[in-house]
mmCIF file of N, CA and C in Angstrom:
data_model
loop_
_atom_site.group_PDB
_atom_site.id
_atom_site.type_symbol
_atom_site.label_atom_id
_atom_site.label_comp_id
_atom_site.label_asym_id
_atom_site.label_seq_id
_atom_site.Cartn_x
_atom_site.Cartn_y
_atom_site.Cartn_z
ATOM 1 N N GLU A 1 1.279 -24.968 -19.134
ATOM 2 C CA GLU A 1 2.470 -25.450 -18.489
ATOM 3 C C GLU A 1 3.558 -24.379 -18.427
ATOM 4 N N ASP A 2 3.631 -23.486 -19.428
ATOM 5 C CA ASP A 2 4.633 -22.420 -19.394
ATOM 6 C C ASP A 2 4.106 -21.149 -18.750
ATOM 7 N N GLY A 3 2.800 -21.096 -18.478
ATOM 8 C CA GLY A 3 2.216 -19.954 -17.794
ATOM 9 C C GLY A 3 1.948 -18.742 -18.656
ATOM 10 N N TRP A 4 2.091 -18.880 -19.960
ATOM 11 C CA TRP A 4 1.852 -17.747 -20.845
ATOM 12 C C TRP A 4 0.367 -17.384 -20.856
ATOM 13 N N THR A 5 0.107 -16.081 -20.879
ATOM 14 C CA THR A 5 -1.255 -15.591 -21.051
ATOM 15 C C THR A 5 -1.451 -15.178 -22.511
ATOM 16 N N VAL A 6 -2.684 -14.957 -22.886
ATOM 17 C CA VAL A 6 -2.977 -14.481 -24.241
ATOM 18 C C VAL A 6 -2.291 -13.132 -24.471
ATOM 19 N N LEU A 7 -2.259 -12.297 -23.446
ATOM 20 C CA LEU A 7 -1.599 -10.995 -23.560
ATOM 21 C C LEU A 7 -0.107 -11.160 -23.842
ATOM 22 N N MET A 8 0.534 -12.073 -23.179
ATOM 23 C CA MET A 8 1.966 -12.316 -23.425
ATOM 24 C C MET A 8 2.210 -12.786 -24.853
ATOM 25 N N ILE A 9 1.352 -13.677 -25.332
ATOM 26 C CA ILE A 9 1.500 -14.177 -26.707
ATOM 27 C C ILE A 9 1.354 -13.038 -27.710
ATOM 28 N N ALA A 10 0.342 -12.200 -27.508
ATOM 29 C CA ALA A 10 0.125 -11.061 -28.416
ATOM 30 C C ALA A 10 1.298 -10.085 -28.344
ATOM 31 N N ALA A 11 1.790 -9.805 -27.127
ATOM 32 C CA ALA A 11 2.900 -8.863 -26.959
ATOM 33 C C ALA A 11 4.173 -9.403 -27.598
ATOM 34 N N SER A 12 4.452 -10.672 -27.407
ATOM 35 C CA SER A 12 5.649 -11.288 -27.953
ATOM 36 C C SER A 12 5.643 -11.318 -29.478
ATOM 37 N N ASN A 13 4.454 -11.436 -30.054
ATOM 38 C CA ASN A 13 4.330 -11.532 -31.513
ATOM 39 C C ASN A 13 4.046 -10.205 -32.203
ATOM 40 N N GLY A 14 4.019 -9.117 -31.447
ATOM 41 C CA GLY A 14 3.893 -7.795 -32.048
ATOM 42 C C GLY A 14 2.495 -7.388 -32.467
ATOM 43 N N HIS A 15 1.479 -7.938 -31.852
ATOM 44 C CA HIS A 15 0.095 -7.629 -32.215
ATOM 45 C C HIS A 15 -0.446 -6.490 -31.339
ATOM 46 N N THR A 16 -0.113 -5.273 -31.726
ATOM 47 C CA THR A 16 -0.436 -4.088 -30.934
ATOM 48 C C THR A 16 -1.930 -3.941 -30.679
ATOM 49 N N ASP A 17 -2.755 -4.077 -31.707
ATOM 50 C CA ASP A 17 -4.204 -3.921 -31.538
ATOM 51 C C ASP A 17 -4.769 -4.953 -30.570
ATOM 52 N N VAL A 18 -4.257 -6.173 -30.630
ATOM 53 C CA VAL A 18 -4.719 -7.225 -29.723
ATOM 54 C C VAL A 18 -4.299 -6.900 -28.293
ATOM 55 N N VAL A 19 -3.064 -6.459 -28.108
ATOM 56 C CA VAL A 19 -2.579 -6.079 -26.776
ATOM 57 C C VAL A 19 -3.450 -4.974 -26.191
ATOM 58 N N ASN A 20 -3.731 -3.943 -26.990
ATOM 59 C CA ASN A 20 -4.557 -2.837 -26.496
ATOM 60 C C ASN A 20 -5.974 -3.280 -26.174
ATOM 61 N N ALA A 21 -6.527 -4.169 -26.986
ATOM 62 C CA ALA A 21 -7.872 -4.674 -26.706
ATOM 63 C C ALA A 21 -7.880 -5.501 -25.426
ATOM 64 N N LEU A 22 -6.903 -6.367 -25.273
ATOM 65 C CA LEU A 22 -6.856 -7.218 -24.080
ATOM 66 C C LEU A 22 -6.604 -6.415 -22.818
ATOM 67 N N ALA A 23 -5.611 -5.534 -22.855
ATOM 68 C CA ALA A 23 -5.248 -4.763 -21.664
ATOM 69 C C ALA A 23 -6.254 -3.658 -21.361
ATOM 70 N N GLY A 24 -6.894 -3.145 -22.402
ATOM 71 C CA GLY A 24 -7.851 -2.063 -22.203
ATOM 72 C C GLY A 24 -9.262 -2.574 -22.008
ATOM 73 N N THR A 25 -9.910 -2.923 -23.081
ATOM 74 C CA THR A 25 -11.307 -3.334 -23.068
ATOM 75 C C THR A 25 -11.552 -4.554 -22.187
ATOM 76 N N HIS A 26 -10.669 -5.519 -22.237
ATOM 77 C CA HIS A 26 -10.892 -6.786 -21.537
ATOM 78 C C HIS A 26 -10.156 -6.882 -20.201
ATOM 79 N N ASN A 27 -9.488 -5.791 -19.800
ATOM 80 C CA ASN A 27 -8.822 -5.710 -18.491
ATOM 81 C C ASN A 27 -7.887 -6.882 -18.194
ATOM 82 N N ALA A 28 -7.134 -7.311 -19.177
ATOM 83 C CA ALA A 28 -6.152 -8.378 -18.939
ATOM 84 C C ALA A 28 -5.125 -7.888 -17.919
ATOM 85 N N ASN A 29 -4.646 -8.794 -17.114
ATOM 86 C CA ASN A 29 -3.663 -8.474 -16.082
ATOM 87 C C ASN A 29 -2.294 -8.256 -16.720
ATOM 88 N N VAL A 30 -1.851 -7.007 -16.784
ATOM 89 C CA VAL A 30 -0.555 -6.702 -17.404
ATOM 90 C C VAL A 30 0.609 -7.114 -16.510
ATOM 91 N N GLU A 31 0.332 -7.450 -15.263
ATOM 92 C CA GLU A 31 1.391 -7.857 -14.331
ATOM 93 C C GLU A 31 1.525 -9.376 -14.216
ATOM 94 N N ALA A 32 0.708 -10.136 -14.942
ATOM 95 C CA ALA A 32 0.801 -11.601 -14.898
ATOM 96 C C ALA A 32 2.193 -12.022 -15.357
ATOM 97 N N VAL A 33 2.702 -13.102 -14.749
ATOM 98 C CA VAL A 33 4.031 -13.602 -15.107
ATOM 99 C C VAL A 33 3.945 -15.063 -15.545
ATOM 100 N N ASP A 34 4.850 -15.436 -16.434
ATOM 101 C CA ASP A 34 4.938 -16.835 -16.865
ATOM 102 C C ASP A 34 5.810 -17.601 -15.867
ATOM 103 N N LYS A 35 6.127 -18.844 -16.175
ATOM 104 C CA LYS A 35 6.877 -19.694 -15.239
ATOM 105 C C LYS A 35 8.277 -19.156 -14.949
ATOM 106 N N ASP A 36 8.791 -18.292 -15.806
ATOM 107 C CA ASP A 36 10.112 -17.704 -15.607
ATOM 108 C C ASP A 36 10.059 -16.275 -15.086
ATOM 109 N N GLY A 37 8.857 -15.825 -14.728
ATOM 110 C CA GLY A 37 8.705 -14.486 -14.167
ATOM 111 C C GLY A 37 8.631 -13.369 -15.184
ATOM 112 N N TRP A 38 8.442 -13.710 -16.459
ATOM 113 C CA TRP A 38 8.368 -12.692 -17.513
ATOM 114 C C TRP A 38 6.945 -12.158 -17.632
ATOM 115 N N THR A 39 6.843 -10.840 -17.800
ATOM 116 C CA THR A 39 5.562 -10.180 -18.056
ATOM 117 C C THR A 39 5.408 -9.919 -19.555
ATOM 118 N N ALA A 40 4.224 -9.489 -19.945
ATOM 119 C CA ALA A 40 3.997 -9.116 -21.349
ATOM 120 C C ALA A 40 4.941 -7.988 -21.761
ATOM 121 N N LEU A 41 5.182 -7.040 -20.863
ATOM 122 C CA LEU A 41 6.103 -5.938 -21.154
ATOM 123 C C LEU A 41 7.509 -6.462 -21.431
ATOM 124 N N MET A 42 7.941 -7.408 -20.652
ATOM 125 C CA MET A 42 9.273 -7.979 -20.868
ATOM 126 C C MET A 42 9.369 -8.670 -22.223
ATOM 127 N N TRP A 43 8.318 -9.427 -22.579
ATOM 128 C CA TRP A 43 8.339 -10.102 -23.882
ATOM 129 C C TRP A 43 8.370 -9.094 -25.024
ATOM 130 N N ALA A 44 7.583 -8.044 -24.931
ATOM 131 C CA ALA A 44 7.560 -7.024 -25.981
ATOM 132 C C ALA A 44 8.908 -6.309 -26.077
ATOM 133 N N ALA A 45 9.498 -5.986 -24.919
ATOM 134 C CA ALA A 45 10.797 -5.303 -24.902
ATOM 135 C C ALA A 45 11.884 -6.195 -25.493
ATOM 136 N N ASP A 46 11.884 -7.455 -25.132
ATOM 137 C CA ASP A 46 12.879 -8.405 -25.624
ATOM 138 C C ASP A 46 12.770 -8.599 -27.133
ATOM 139 N N LYS A 47 11.550 -8.610 -27.646
ATOM 140 C CA LYS A 47 11.325 -8.858 -29.077
ATOM 141 C C LYS A 47 11.407 -7.584 -29.927
ATOM 142 N N GLY A 48 11.505 -6.413 -29.266
ATOM 143 C CA GLY A 48 11.669 -5.167 -30.013
ATOM 144 C C GLY A 48 10.382 -4.533 -30.501
ATOM 145 N N HIS A 49 9.279 -4.789 -29.848
ATOM 146 C CA HIS A 49 7.985 -4.242 -30.259
ATOM 147 C C HIS A 49 7.711 -2.917 -29.528
ATOM 148 N N THR A 50 8.253 -1.850 -30.099
ATOM 149 C CA THR A 50 8.217 -0.532 -29.467
ATOM 150 C C THR A 50 6.800 -0.045 -29.177
ATOM 151 N N ASP A 51 5.894 -0.161 -30.128
ATOM 152 C CA ASP A 51 4.527 0.317 -29.922
ATOM 153 C C ASP A 51 3.859 -0.393 -28.748
ATOM 154 N N ILE A 52 4.116 -1.672 -28.622
ATOM 155 C CA ILE A 52 3.525 -2.432 -27.528
ATOM 156 C C ILE A 52 4.158 -2.043 -26.196
ATOM 157 N N VAL A 53 5.458 -1.874 -26.173
ATOM 158 C CA VAL A 53 6.134 -1.416 -24.958
ATOM 159 C C VAL A 53 5.552 -0.076 -24.522
ATOM 160 N N ASN A 54 5.412 0.854 -25.462
ATOM 161 C CA ASN A 54 4.864 2.168 -25.128
ATOM 162 C C ASN A 54 3.434 2.062 -24.604
ATOM 163 N N ALA A 55 2.632 1.191 -25.207
ATOM 164 C CA ALA A 55 1.246 1.020 -24.754
ATOM 165 C C ALA A 55 1.200 0.412 -23.356
ATOM 166 N N LEU A 56 1.956 -0.656 -23.141
ATOM 167 C CA LEU A 56 1.929 -1.319 -21.838
ATOM 168 C C LEU A 56 2.504 -0.421 -20.743
ATOM 169 N N ALA A 57 3.616 0.247 -21.035
ATOM 170 C CA ALA A 57 4.260 1.094 -20.035
ATOM 171 C C ALA A 57 3.481 2.386 -19.789
ATOM 172 N N GLY A 58 2.868 2.911 -20.831
ATOM 173 C CA GLY A 58 2.157 4.187 -20.699
ATOM 174 C C GLY A 58 0.690 4.004 -20.400
ATOM 175 N N THR A 59 -0.067 3.699 -21.418
ATOM 176 C CA THR A 59 -1.522 3.605 -21.309
ATOM 177 C C THR A 59 -1.973 2.589 -20.268
ATOM 178 N N HIS A 60 -1.309 1.443 -20.217
ATOM 179 C CA HIS A 60 -1.778 0.352 -19.363
ATOM 180 C C HIS A 60 -0.992 0.212 -18.052
ATOM 181 N N ASN A 61 -0.085 1.163 -17.799
ATOM 182 C CA ASN A 61 0.613 1.285 -16.510
ATOM 183 C C ASN A 61 1.309 0.012 -16.029
ATOM 184 N N ALA A 62 1.960 -0.687 -16.908
ATOM 185 C CA ALA A 62 2.715 -1.878 -16.496
ATOM 186 C C ALA A 62 3.854 -1.466 -15.572
ATOM 187 N N ASN A 63 4.183 -2.326 -14.646
ATOM 188 C CA ASN A 63 5.248 -2.074 -13.683
ATOM 189 C C ASN A 63 6.608 -2.181 -14.374
ATOM 190 N N LEU A 64 7.303 -1.061 -14.468
ATOM 191 C CA LEU A 64 8.604 -1.039 -15.142
ATOM 192 C C LEU A 64 9.718 -1.600 -14.272
ATOM 193 N N ASP A 65 9.446 -1.744 -12.994
ATOM 194 C CA ASP A 65 10.459 -2.262 -12.070
ATOM 195 C C ASP A 65 10.347 -3.770 -11.849
ATOM 196 N N ALA A 66 9.379 -4.415 -12.485
ATOM 197 C CA ALA A 66 9.218 -5.862 -12.327
ATOM 198 C C ALA A 66 10.469 -6.573 -12.834
ATOM 199 N N VAL A 67 10.866 -7.621 -12.123
ATOM 200 C CA VAL A 67 12.031 -8.410 -12.523
ATOM 201 C C VAL A 67 11.624 -9.867 -12.724
ATOM 202 N N ASN A 68 12.267 -10.503 -13.687
ATOM 203 C CA ASN A 68 12.004 -11.925 -13.918
ATOM 204 C C ASN A 68 12.849 -12.750 -12.942
ATOM 205 N N GLU A 69 12.813 -14.060 -13.068
ATOM 206 C CA GLU A 69 13.529 -14.924 -12.131
ATOM 207 C C GLU A 69 15.041 -14.745 -12.180
ATOM 208 N N ASP A 70 15.535 -14.172 -13.269
ATOM 209 C CA ASP A 70 16.970 -13.902 -13.380
ATOM 210 C C ASP A 70 17.332 -12.504 -12.902
ATOM 211 N N GLY A 71 16.335 -11.741 -12.435
ATOM 212 C CA GLY A 71 16.581 -10.396 -11.936
ATOM 213 C C GLY A 71 16.620 -9.326 -13.013
ATOM 214 N N TRP A 72 16.123 -9.641 -14.207
ATOM 215 C CA TRP A 72 16.152 -8.699 -15.326
ATOM 216 C C TRP A 72 14.832 -7.956 -15.439
ATOM 217 N N THR A 73 14.913 -6.656 -15.736
ATOM 218 C CA THR A 73 13.742 -5.837 -16.024
ATOM 219 C C THR A 73 13.539 -5.759 -17.539
ATOM 220 N N ALA A 74 12.413 -5.205 -17.946
ATOM 221 C CA ALA A 74 12.156 -5.003 -19.378
ATOM 222 C C ALA A 74 13.231 -4.104 -19.991
ATOM 223 N N LEU A 75 13.652 -3.087 -19.270
ATOM 224 C CA LEU A 75 14.702 -2.184 -19.755
ATOM 225 C C LEU A 75 15.998 -2.943 -19.999
ATOM 226 N N MET A 76 16.364 -3.815 -19.090
ATOM 227 C CA MET A 76 17.587 -4.596 -19.238
ATOM 228 C C MET A 76 17.496 -5.553 -20.425
ATOM 229 N N LEU A 77 16.333 -6.166 -20.597
ATOM 230 C CA LEU A 77 16.147 -7.084 -21.721
ATOM 231 C C LEU A 77 16.258 -6.349 -23.053
ATOM 232 N N ALA A 78 15.653 -5.163 -23.126
ATOM 233 C CA ALA A 78 15.736 -4.361 -24.356
ATOM 234 C C ALA A 78 17.175 -3.955 -24.640
ATOM 235 N N ALA A 79 17.902 -3.577 -23.595
ATOM 236 C CA ALA A 79 19.300 -3.172 -23.767
ATOM 237 C C ALA A 79 20.142 -4.348 -24.261
ATOM 238 N N GLN A 80 19.919 -5.529 -23.698
ATOM 239 C CA GLN A 80 20.679 -6.714 -24.103
ATOM 240 C C GLN A 80 20.480 -7.016 -25.587
ATOM 241 N N GLU A 81 19.257 -6.783 -26.082
ATOM 242 C CA GLU A 81 18.948 -7.082 -27.483
ATOM 243 C C GLU A 81 19.256 -5.924 -28.425
ATOM 244 N N GLY A 82 19.713 -4.800 -27.887
ATOM 245 C CA GLY A 82 20.088 -3.666 -28.714
ATOM 246 C C GLY A 82 18.927 -2.834 -29.221
ATOM 247 N N HIS A 83 17.807 -2.869 -28.533
ATOM 248 C CA HIS A 83 16.625 -2.095 -28.944
ATOM 249 C C HIS A 83 16.681 -0.695 -28.321
ATOM 250 N N ALA A 84 17.488 0.172 -28.945
ATOM 251 C CA ALA A 84 17.743 1.500 -28.392
ATOM 252 C C ALA A 84 16.477 2.329 -28.244
ATOM 253 N N ASP A 85 15.548 2.228 -29.195
ATOM 254 C CA ASP A 85 14.319 3.007 -29.094
ATOM 255 C C ASP A 85 13.510 2.612 -27.862
ATOM 256 N N ILE A 86 13.498 1.334 -27.536
ATOM 257 C CA ILE A 86 12.778 0.871 -26.353
ATOM 258 C C ILE A 86 13.535 1.277 -25.087
ATOM 259 N N VAL A 87 14.837 1.169 -25.103
ATOM 260 C CA VAL A 87 15.640 1.607 -23.961
ATOM 261 C C VAL A 87 15.366 3.073 -23.670
ATOM 262 N N ASN A 88 15.381 3.907 -24.706
ATOM 263 C CA ASN A 88 15.127 5.335 -24.519
ATOM 264 C C ASN A 88 13.718 5.592 -23.995
ATOM 265 N N ALA A 89 12.732 4.874 -24.539
ATOM 266 C CA ALA A 89 11.346 5.067 -24.105
ATOM 267 C C ALA A 89 11.160 4.653 -22.646
ATOM 268 N N LEU A 90 11.673 3.492 -22.283
ATOM 269 C CA LEU A 90 11.514 3.017 -20.907
ATOM 270 C C LEU A 90 12.295 3.884 -19.925
ATOM 271 N N ALA A 91 13.497 4.279 -20.287
ATOM 272 C CA ALA A 91 14.284 5.154 -19.410
ATOM 273 C C ALA A 91 13.583 6.486 -19.219
ATOM 274 N N GLY A 92 13.010 7.028 -20.289
ATOM 275 C CA GLY A 92 12.269 8.283 -20.178
ATOM 276 C C GLY A 92 11.039 8.144 -19.308
ATOM 277 N N THR A 93 10.316 7.044 -19.454
ATOM 278 C CA THR A 93 9.128 6.808 -18.632
ATOM 279 C C THR A 93 9.523 6.651 -17.168
ATOM 280 N N LEU A 94 10.578 5.904 -16.891
ATOM 281 C CA LEU A 94 11.054 5.742 -15.516
ATOM 282 C C LEU A 94 11.468 7.081 -14.914
ATOM 283 N N ARG A 95 12.181 7.877 -15.690
ATOM 284 C CA ARG A 95 12.624 9.192 -15.219
ATOM 285 C C ARG A 95 11.410 10.061 -14.886
ATOM 286 N N HIS A 96 10.403 10.033 -15.751
ATOM 287 C CA HIS A 96 9.191 10.816 -15.529
ATOM 288 C C HIS A 96 8.451 10.329 -14.278
ATOM 289 N N GLN A 97 8.312 9.009 -14.123
ATOM 290 C CA GLN A 97 7.625 8.453 -12.951
ATOM 291 C C GLN A 97 8.350 8.827 -11.671
ATOM 292 N N ARG A 98 9.653 8.723 -11.674
ATOM 293 C CA ARG A 98 10.409 9.038 -10.465
ATOM 294 C C ARG A 98 10.368 10.529 -10.154
ATOM 295 N N SER A 99 10.329 11.354 -11.181
ATOM 296 C CA SER A 99 10.201 12.793 -10.978
ATOM 297 C C SER A 99 8.868 13.133 -10.328
ATOM 298 N N LYS A 100 7.798 12.474 -10.788
ATOM 299 C CA LYS A 100 6.478 12.704 -10.194
ATOM 300 C C LYS A 100 6.447 12.255 -8.734
ATOM 301 N N VAL A 101 7.066 11.133 -8.432
ATOM 302 C CA VAL A 101 7.121 10.651 -7.048
ATOM 303 C C VAL A 101 7.916 11.628 -6.202
ATOM 304 N N TYR A 102 9.049 12.082 -6.711
ATOM 305 C CA TYR A 102 9.873 13.046 -5.985
ATOM 306 C C TYR A 102 9.075 14.313 -5.671
ATOM 307 N N GLN A 103 8.355 14.814 -6.677
ATOM 308 C CA GLN A 103 7.568 16.028 -6.466
ATOM 309 C C GLN A 103 6.480 15.818 -5.412
ATOM 310 N N ARG A 104 5.823 14.641 -5.448
ATOM 311 C CA ARG A 104 4.788 14.349 -4.440
ATOM 312 C C ARG A 104 5.392 14.251 -3.048
ATOM 313 N N LEU A 105 6.560 13.657 -2.935
ATOM 314 C CA LEU A 105 7.206 13.525 -1.632
ATOM 315 C C LEU A 105 7.762 14.850 -1.142
ATOM 316 N N ARG A 106 8.241 15.660 -2.061
ATOM 317 C CA ARG A 106 8.852 16.927 -1.695
ATOM 318 C C ARG A 106 7.825 17.995 -1.336
ATOM 319 N N ALA A 107 6.655 17.952 -1.974
ATOM 320 C CA ALA A 107 5.659 19.011 -1.804
ATOM 321 C C ALA A 107 5.351 19.328 -0.345
ATOM 322 N N PRO A 108 5.055 18.360 0.514
ATOM 323 C CA PRO A 108 4.753 18.701 1.907
ATOM 324 C C PRO A 108 5.950 19.270 2.657
ATOM 325 N N LEU A 109 7.156 18.976 2.179
ATOM 326 C CA LEU A 109 8.365 19.459 2.839
ATOM 327 C C LEU A 109 8.828 20.810 2.318
ATOM 328 N N SER A 110 8.311 21.235 1.180
ATOM 329 C CA SER A 110 8.796 22.455 0.529
ATOM 330 C C SER A 110 8.849 23.674 1.444
ATOM 331 N N PRO A 111 7.791 23.974 2.187
ATOM 332 C CA PRO A 111 7.875 25.159 3.057
ATOM 333 C C PRO A 111 9.015 25.051 4.069
ATOM 334 N N HIS A 112 9.246 23.876 4.605
ATOM 335 C CA HIS A 112 10.315 23.683 5.586
ATOM 336 C C HIS A 112 11.683 23.768 4.926
ATOM 337 N N LEU A 113 11.795 23.194 3.726
ATOM 338 C CA LEU A 113 13.084 23.243 3.016
ATOM 339 C C LEU A 113 13.399 24.672 2.594
ATOM 340 N N ASP A 114 12.382 25.388 2.094
ATOM 341 C CA ASP A 114 12.604 26.783 1.685
ATOM 342 C C ASP A 114 13.013 27.643 2.864
ATOM 343 N N GLN A 115 12.374 27.447 4.015
ATOM 344 C CA GLN A 115 12.704 28.215 5.206
ATOM 345 C C GLN A 115 14.135 27.922 5.669
ATOM 346 N N LYS A 116 14.497 26.642 5.636
ATOM 347 C CA LYS A 116 15.841 26.242 6.040
ATOM 348 C C LYS A 116 16.896 26.825 5.108
ATOM 349 N N ASN A 117 16.569 26.930 3.825
ATOM 350 C CA ASN A 117 17.506 27.439 2.824
ATOM 351 C C ASN A 117 17.418 28.951 2.659
ATOM 352 N N GLY A 118 16.668 29.629 3.527
ATOM 353 C CA GLY A 118 16.592 31.084 3.506
ATOM 354 C C GLY A 118 15.747 31.661 2.405
ATOM 355 N N ARG A 119 14.770 30.895 1.896
ATOM 356 C CA ARG A 119 13.891 31.413 0.834
ATOM 357 C C ARG A 119 12.589 31.864 1.414
#
C-alpha cells in the first residue's frame, strides 16, 4: 500500500550489505519510487546512511536528480537533516557527472572553439 520495495527498506534501515546485494547481484530497480515518490537513495540520504548513499549514487548509478512528490532531491533531504557528509558526497558526485557531460558535449566543438579563440 505504501509502495516500498525491499531495497528501500534496507536503505532506510542502514543495511549496506543488503542494499549492495539487492542492487548488484539481484538487479533491484534503484529508481523505483514509493507512493510519495521517494527512492531508496532518498531514504538513505534522509536517514544519514552515508555508505548506502555512496553505493547507490556511485556503484549502482542512482539518479541524483530524481525528485519526490514535494520536489525534493536526495541532496535536499540530506541538507534538511544536517547530514553534511552526504551533502558533500552527493554534491561532489553531481559536480563530477556534470563535468563529464560538459566534456562530452564540448569535445566535438573544441576545434571550432579553439579556432575562434585564436588557438
